[in-house]
């Protein structure tokens, strides 16, 4: 386990430089060779020589303000700053001389003369660079008194819920400002005033909470004093050991150091060696981990016969045995296929593997599915058909080599903020940007970034727009003919080229359909085809459509046609939503596929699993999630094991889902909280948080990273142990003692994971599959010499209008998405101070549409579709175009999915969340569904409280 006594990561002072040329110099008598462009500070650090510093840190470009890192260079006048002076051939440098010692001590004396001398009571005591440097330079007294002007009584800013800003301790080193600019890319901080009046200012001298600060923590991480300090550290003190693990929020998969005091987390610090995040973080991973100890977390197993009954707290054995007996009863009464399971994209690969194994081997059915069904299943289908593998092609680092970026149907700043920061850095360096989105996302225009083209496509017409882009490339001679001839199927390419070249696919013909001006489409197509390395990043705004799979294939066509596959800086990159949605698919969570995306009907593959598992598997695909619901209403599907997913809140047509669950006889929910799905459960098995897990997650770049147990499970069991116990109770033995053994089984049966071991992950930090004999250390970039399927296959992607379109009754189109501070169904983030930024779902509506309906800012509005009606508060904005409204789905009482319909992708049944025809009207009271939801929620909470009171009475003997 990567567990250490707290020790600050070594800071090399300035970033590493990459160059084929090297220079050789002498520092303090040592001859050193470094890449050209390396600073003297970094060169010295490479040789083990630490030059004192305050404003320099290796995550930021050198600044040269603190004057503590001065050195002496033979033959040169003065004492230059080592952080800003590049190494040159033949230099002779001295880092320690009597003169340098005096200069540095004088500099430190000036710093300390305007700094509180409260080190013993300061929360940063023992973790303060100013304190360290005072010791390094040998400062023993300060000649300057405190009678003159100083900043010692500057007020603290306590507005941010996660950290405090104590201006009295600020040394104006600029590190926080530079971190906000360079690392995060928000530009929320600045230095206001001049000379003695210089001070760090959020926004226009605003409190942090009111400024543009996104609370990513980069400024806190960069601060060398306790000016910016986590409130948990102030409250709990310095940590004494740390454990490296992986964030359990989005699909970026950031590495973190959980800094601990015993069994308590003091803070989560982005891991400097994290290969997905490179030491950066967002507000969720950095700060919003308190849900793991929230008072609403359910820690004891519970059972009940009917959902109108009070919950009964029972032992683990009783809960497991009751669930197993109910599943056996149902199968005996209704047949083998009357039960199924849903795996979790928040759980580890190992836990997900066991759930799908339990369904196939213990239940004896293939009725298993995962939340990828409702998000990225079209990615799996579309990329498999065209490129041969159901995953993205690149690393996140690859974006730093791109020249033209298409961001389509994704909002990285909100959904994948750490990747967005890296993308914004590349854009500031000169890369060009094309945004395809119905909504004006932050990337369209933000500090120092402006998209070259924003193709504000009408919801539901993605395929038409991509066909018109391809038309320009094909008819204007912009196809990468050599790449296509060498790497792609000739017949399929010719048919595709003929198809996209048809006049009906031209930008002019498609303009009426897509709403995007033809000239903008032509300009964007030419830019992407001729601008150098072209990369495409897309999200749920691509997949969650009736033509989601078609659009994914159209994206792959575009990448192949322009030769943008198989090297750094290019590729097709789906931005996965949940932390392990890629892994849940890899582990065989679809009803038609065994792990590794191999069809269940393949006799050879199935025989391998049957031999290893000692059981006969069914050769026919099982039910998808929507089919489970229909079968439940039809009376043939009666039992469900749901691990870590809240399908009532997250799946479309909420009332349909709820009715389906109400028709079942045994629902077993394994989760942290009594969520919307658990309110329909008959057995509740308390889940474990990511802080309590051992295993692996796989992120959007196919990166497998270790998840390490930081604290013992507060519920008494890890999730994998619960599944093992249920399988054993069902009569199918599982005999694992640690998740390591499960990974050994995964590697034994899954070719893309064949070379994955915990030992290798500990050694290398992470691995990107495929990892096998051909690629023992993983595969950062896919399809380098040839596609996984051999030759790339172009697919005809004819635009077919969705049935879900605006009408006289429902004239507006609703689309949905996420916001930065909240995550998915909000079960985790709603139980943290993140609600201070976003405490309710709101409906974005264009001022023109609002005026037509008499709606003002903050009014309650009813949103009605053919599926249902809910009520939200309106906010007027031109981020959405006329005719389009937008909301998030983070709060259950909002009922965003009450109005989404059962319209879905033709190939995968992925719901069409992004296009729902609605009408919006001003109202004064909640919808009927919301009133029913409120009543039902109150009843379920009452039944939970009654369980609590009964338990308390049993414990006290009263």
Tab-separated table of N, CA, C and O in Angstrom, residues 840-884:
chain	number	residue	atom	x	y	z
A	840	UNK	N	-30.420	24.091	-5.774
A	840	UNK	CA	-31.625	23.586	-6.417
A	840	UNK	C	-31.402	23.540	-7.923
A	840	UNK	O	-30.570	24.259	-8.476
A	841	UNK	N	-32.134	22.661	-8.579
A	841	UNK	CA	-32.134	22.657	-10.036
A	841	UNK	C	-33.013	23.801	-10.525
A	841	UNK	O	-34.090	24.051	-9.974
A	842	UNK	N	-32.549	24.505	-11.555
A	842	UNK	CA	-33.330	25.603	-12.128
A	842	UNK	C	-33.472	25.375	-13.626
A	842	UNK	O	-32.724	24.601	-14.239
A	843	UNK	N	-34.433	26.042	-14.213
A	843	UNK	CA	-34.664	25.941	-15.649
A	843	UNK	C	-34.103	27.172	-16.341
A	843	UNK	O	-34.538	28.294	-16.079
A	844	UNK	N	-33.130	26.963	-17.221
A	844	UNK	CA	-32.615	28.063	-18.023
A	844	UNK	C	-33.541	28.274	-19.220
A	844	UNK	O	-33.870	27.326	-19.943
A	845	UNK	N	-33.939	29.509	-19.430
A	845	UNK	CA	-34.839	29.838	-20.531
A	845	UNK	C	-34.388	31.148	-21.158
A	845	UNK	O	-33.950	32.070	-20.457
A	846	UNK	N	-34.464	31.234	-22.467
A	846	UNK	CA	-34.044	32.449	-23.158
A	846	UNK	C	-35.014	33.594	-22.838
A	846	UNK	O	-36.233	33.375	-22.729
A	847	UNK	N	-34.513	34.808	-22.676
A	847	UNK	CA	-35.390	35.943	-22.348
A	847	UNK	C	-36.563	36.101	-23.310
A	847	UNK	O	-37.662	36.502	-22.895
A	848	UNK	N	-36.341	35.799	-24.575
A	848	UNK	CA	-37.435	35.941	-25.555
A	848	UNK	C	-38.554	34.963	-25.255
A	848	UNK	O	-39.745	35.326	-25.254
A	849	UNK	N	-38.203	33.696	-24.976
A	849	UNK	CA	-39.215	32.696	-24.635
A	849	UNK	C	-39.882	33.032	-23.305
A	849	UNK	O	-41.082	32.801	-23.131
A	850	UNK	N	-39.104	33.578	-22.377
A	850	UNK	CA	-39.673	33.960	-21.079
A	850	UNK	C	-40.677	35.097	-21.246
A	850	UNK	O	-41.763	35.074	-20.652
A	851	UNK	N	-40.310	36.081	-22.057
A	851	UNK	CA	-41.207	37.212	-22.270
A	851	UNK	C	-42.515	36.757	-22.908
A	851	UNK	O	-43.606	37.220	-22.522
A	852	UNK	N	-42.416	35.834	-23.862
A	852	UNK	CA	-43.624	35.321	-24.518
A	852	UNK	C	-44.572	34.665	-23.522
A	852	UNK	O	-45.785	34.603	-23.749
A	853	UNK	N	-44.016	34.180	-22.404
A	853	UNK	CA	-44.822	33.430	-21.441
A	853	UNK	C	-45.051	34.213	-20.152
A	853	UNK	O	-45.586	33.672	-19.175
A	854	UNK	N	-44.599	35.458	-20.111
A	854	UNK	CA	-44.781	36.269	-18.922
A	854	UNK	C	-43.970	35.795	-17.737
A	854	UNK	O	-44.386	35.959	-16.583
A	855	UNK	N	-42.817	35.211	-18.030
A	855	UNK	CA	-41.970	34.647	-16.974
A	855	UNK	C	-40.840	35.609	-16.662
A	855	UNK	O	-40.154	36.094	-17.571
A	856	UNK	N	-40.623	35.892	-15.383
A	856	UNK	CA	-39.530	36.750	-14.938
A	856	UNK	C	-38.507	35.921	-14.178
A	856	UNK	O	-38.772	34.778	-13.787
A	857	UNK	N	-37.337	36.516	-13.980
A	857	UNK	CA	-36.272	35.844	-13.242
A	857	UNK	C	-36.770	35.383	-11.868
A	857	UNK	O	-37.358	36.150	-11.115
A	858	UNK	N	-36.545	34.093	-11.580
A	858	UNK	CA	-36.919	33.548	-10.284
A	858	UNK	C	-38.341	33.038	-10.175
A	858	UNK	O	-38.713	32.480	-9.135
A	859	UNK	N	-39.142	33.209	-11.216
A	859	UNK	CA	-40.518	32.708	-11.181
A	859	UNK	C	-40.527	31.179	-11.170
A	859	UNK	O	-39.639	30.524	-11.726
A	860	UNK	N	-41.578	30.612	-10.549
A	860	UNK	CA	-41.804	29.174	-10.652
A	860	UNK	C	-42.498	28.898	-11.989
A	860	UNK	O	-43.437	29.599	-12.367
A	861	UNK	N	-41.992	27.871	-12.695
A	861	UNK	CA	-42.593	27.522	-13.992
A	861	UNK	C	-42.862	26.029	-14.042
A	861	UNK	O	-42.104	25.216	-13.508
A	862	UNK	N	-43.954	25.691	-14.683
A	862	UNK	CA	-44.276	24.298	-14.922
A	862	UNK	C	-43.681	23.853	-16.239
A	862	UNK	O	-43.757	24.573	-17.235
A	863	UNK	N	-43.029	22.685	-16.244
A	863	UNK	CA	-42.468	22.103	-17.465
A	863	UNK	C	-43.238	20.827	-17.743
A	863	UNK	O	-43.190	19.876	-16.956
A	864	UNK	N	-43.958	20.812	-18.839
A	864	UNK	CA	-44.819	19.679	-19.155
A	864	UNK	C	-44.381	19.032	-20.452
A	864	UNK	O	-44.072	19.703	-21.443
A	865	UNK	N	-44.334	17.702	-20.442
A	865	UNK	CA	-44.052	16.917	-21.649
A	865	UNK	C	-45.119	15.845	-21.772
A	865	UNK	O	-46.038	15.769	-20.957
A	866	UNK	N	-44.971	14.981	-22.758
A	866	UNK	CA	-45.952	13.912	-22.898
A	866	UNK	C	-45.793	12.849	-21.812
A	866	UNK	O	-46.665	11.997	-21.647
A	867	UNK	N	-44.687	12.905	-21.027
A	867	UNK	CA	-44.472	11.937	-19.958
A	867	UNK	C	-44.949	12.428	-18.603
A	867	UNK	O	-45.338	11.626	-17.752
A	868	UNK	N	-44.885	13.732	-18.386
A	868	UNK	CA	-45.254	14.236	-17.067
A	868	UNK	C	-44.973	15.712	-16.928
A	868	UNK	O	-44.632	16.402	-17.903
A	869	UNK	N	-45.109	16.200	-15.710
A	869	UNK	CA	-44.932	17.628	-15.454
A	869	UNK	C	-44.226	17.828	-14.121
A	869	UNK	O	-44.454	17.101	-13.164
A	870	UNK	N	-43.339	18.807	-14.085
A	870	UNK	CA	-42.709	19.206	-12.845
A	870	UNK	C	-42.617	20.722	-12.799
A	870	UNK	O	-42.962	21.400	-13.789
A	871	UNK	N	-42.161	21.255	-11.671
A	871	UNK	CA	-42.075	22.696	-11.489
A	871	UNK	C	-40.672	23.045	-11.008
A	871	UNK	O	-40.153	22.429	-10.064
A	872	UNK	N	-40.063	24.026	-11.668
A	872	UNK	CA	-38.741	24.506	-11.295
A	872	UNK	C	-38.752	26.029	-11.259
A	872	UNK	O	-39.639	26.670	-11.823
A	873	UNK	N	-37.726	26.586	-10.658
A	873	UNK	CA	-37.550	28.025	-10.694
A	873	UNK	C	-36.858	28.392	-12.003
A	873	UNK	O	-35.938	27.695	-12.457
A	874	UNK	N	-37.274	29.474	-12.629
A	874	UNK	CA	-36.717	29.894	-13.919
A	874	UNK	C	-35.571	30.869	-13.721
A	874	UNK	O	-35.590	31.702	-12.823
A	875	UNK	N	-34.573	30.734	-14.581
A	875	UNK	CA	-33.525	31.751	-14.662
A	875	UNK	C	-33.364	32.129	-16.121
A	875	UNK	O	-33.326	31.263	-17.002
A	876	UNK	N	-33.349	33.420	-16.390
A	876	UNK	CA	-33.308	33.921	-17.774
A	876	UNK	C	-31.858	34.087	-18.214
A	876	UNK	O	-31.051	34.709	-17.518
A	877	UNK	N	-31.521	33.526	-19.367
A	877	UNK	CA	-30.150	33.587	-19.863
A	877	UNK	C	-30.120	33.385	-21.367
A	877	UNK	O	-30.955	32.650	-21.918
A	878	UNK	N	-29.169	34.046	-22.021
A	878	UNK	CA	-28.999	33.810	-23.453
A	878	UNK	C	-27.966	32.724	-23.716
A	878	UNK	O	-27.521	32.542	-24.842
A	879	UNK	N	-27.567	31.965	-22.669
A	879	UNK	CA	-26.711	30.799	-22.895
A	879	UNK	C	-27.439	29.743	-23.697
A	879	UNK	O	-26.827	28.938	-24.396
A	880	UNK	N	-28.782	29.716	-23.560
A	880	UNK	CA	-29.581	28.831	-24.399
A	880	UNK	C	-30.185	29.655	-25.525
A	880	UNK	O	-30.428	30.853	-25.381
A	881	UNK	N	-30.396	29.016	-26.649
A	881	UNK	CA	-30.979	29.713	-27.790
A	881	UNK	C	-32.501	29.726	-27.670
A	881	UNK	O	-33.078	28.916	-26.930
A	882	UNK	N	-33.172	30.638	-28.331
A	882	UNK	CA	-34.641	30.619	-28.317
A	882	UNK	C	-35.156	29.258	-28.771
A	882	UNK	O	-34.619	28.650	-29.703
A	883	UNK	N	-36.173	28.785	-28.094
A	883	UNK	CA	-36.739	27.485	-28.437
A	883	UNK	C	-36.148	26.334	-27.653
A	883	UNK	O	-36.621	25.199	-27.763
A	884	UNK	N	-35.101	26.602	-26.860
A	884	UNK	CA	-34.433	25.556	-26.086
A	884	UNK	C	-34.424	25.952	-24.613
A	884	UNK	O	-34.155	27.108	-24.276
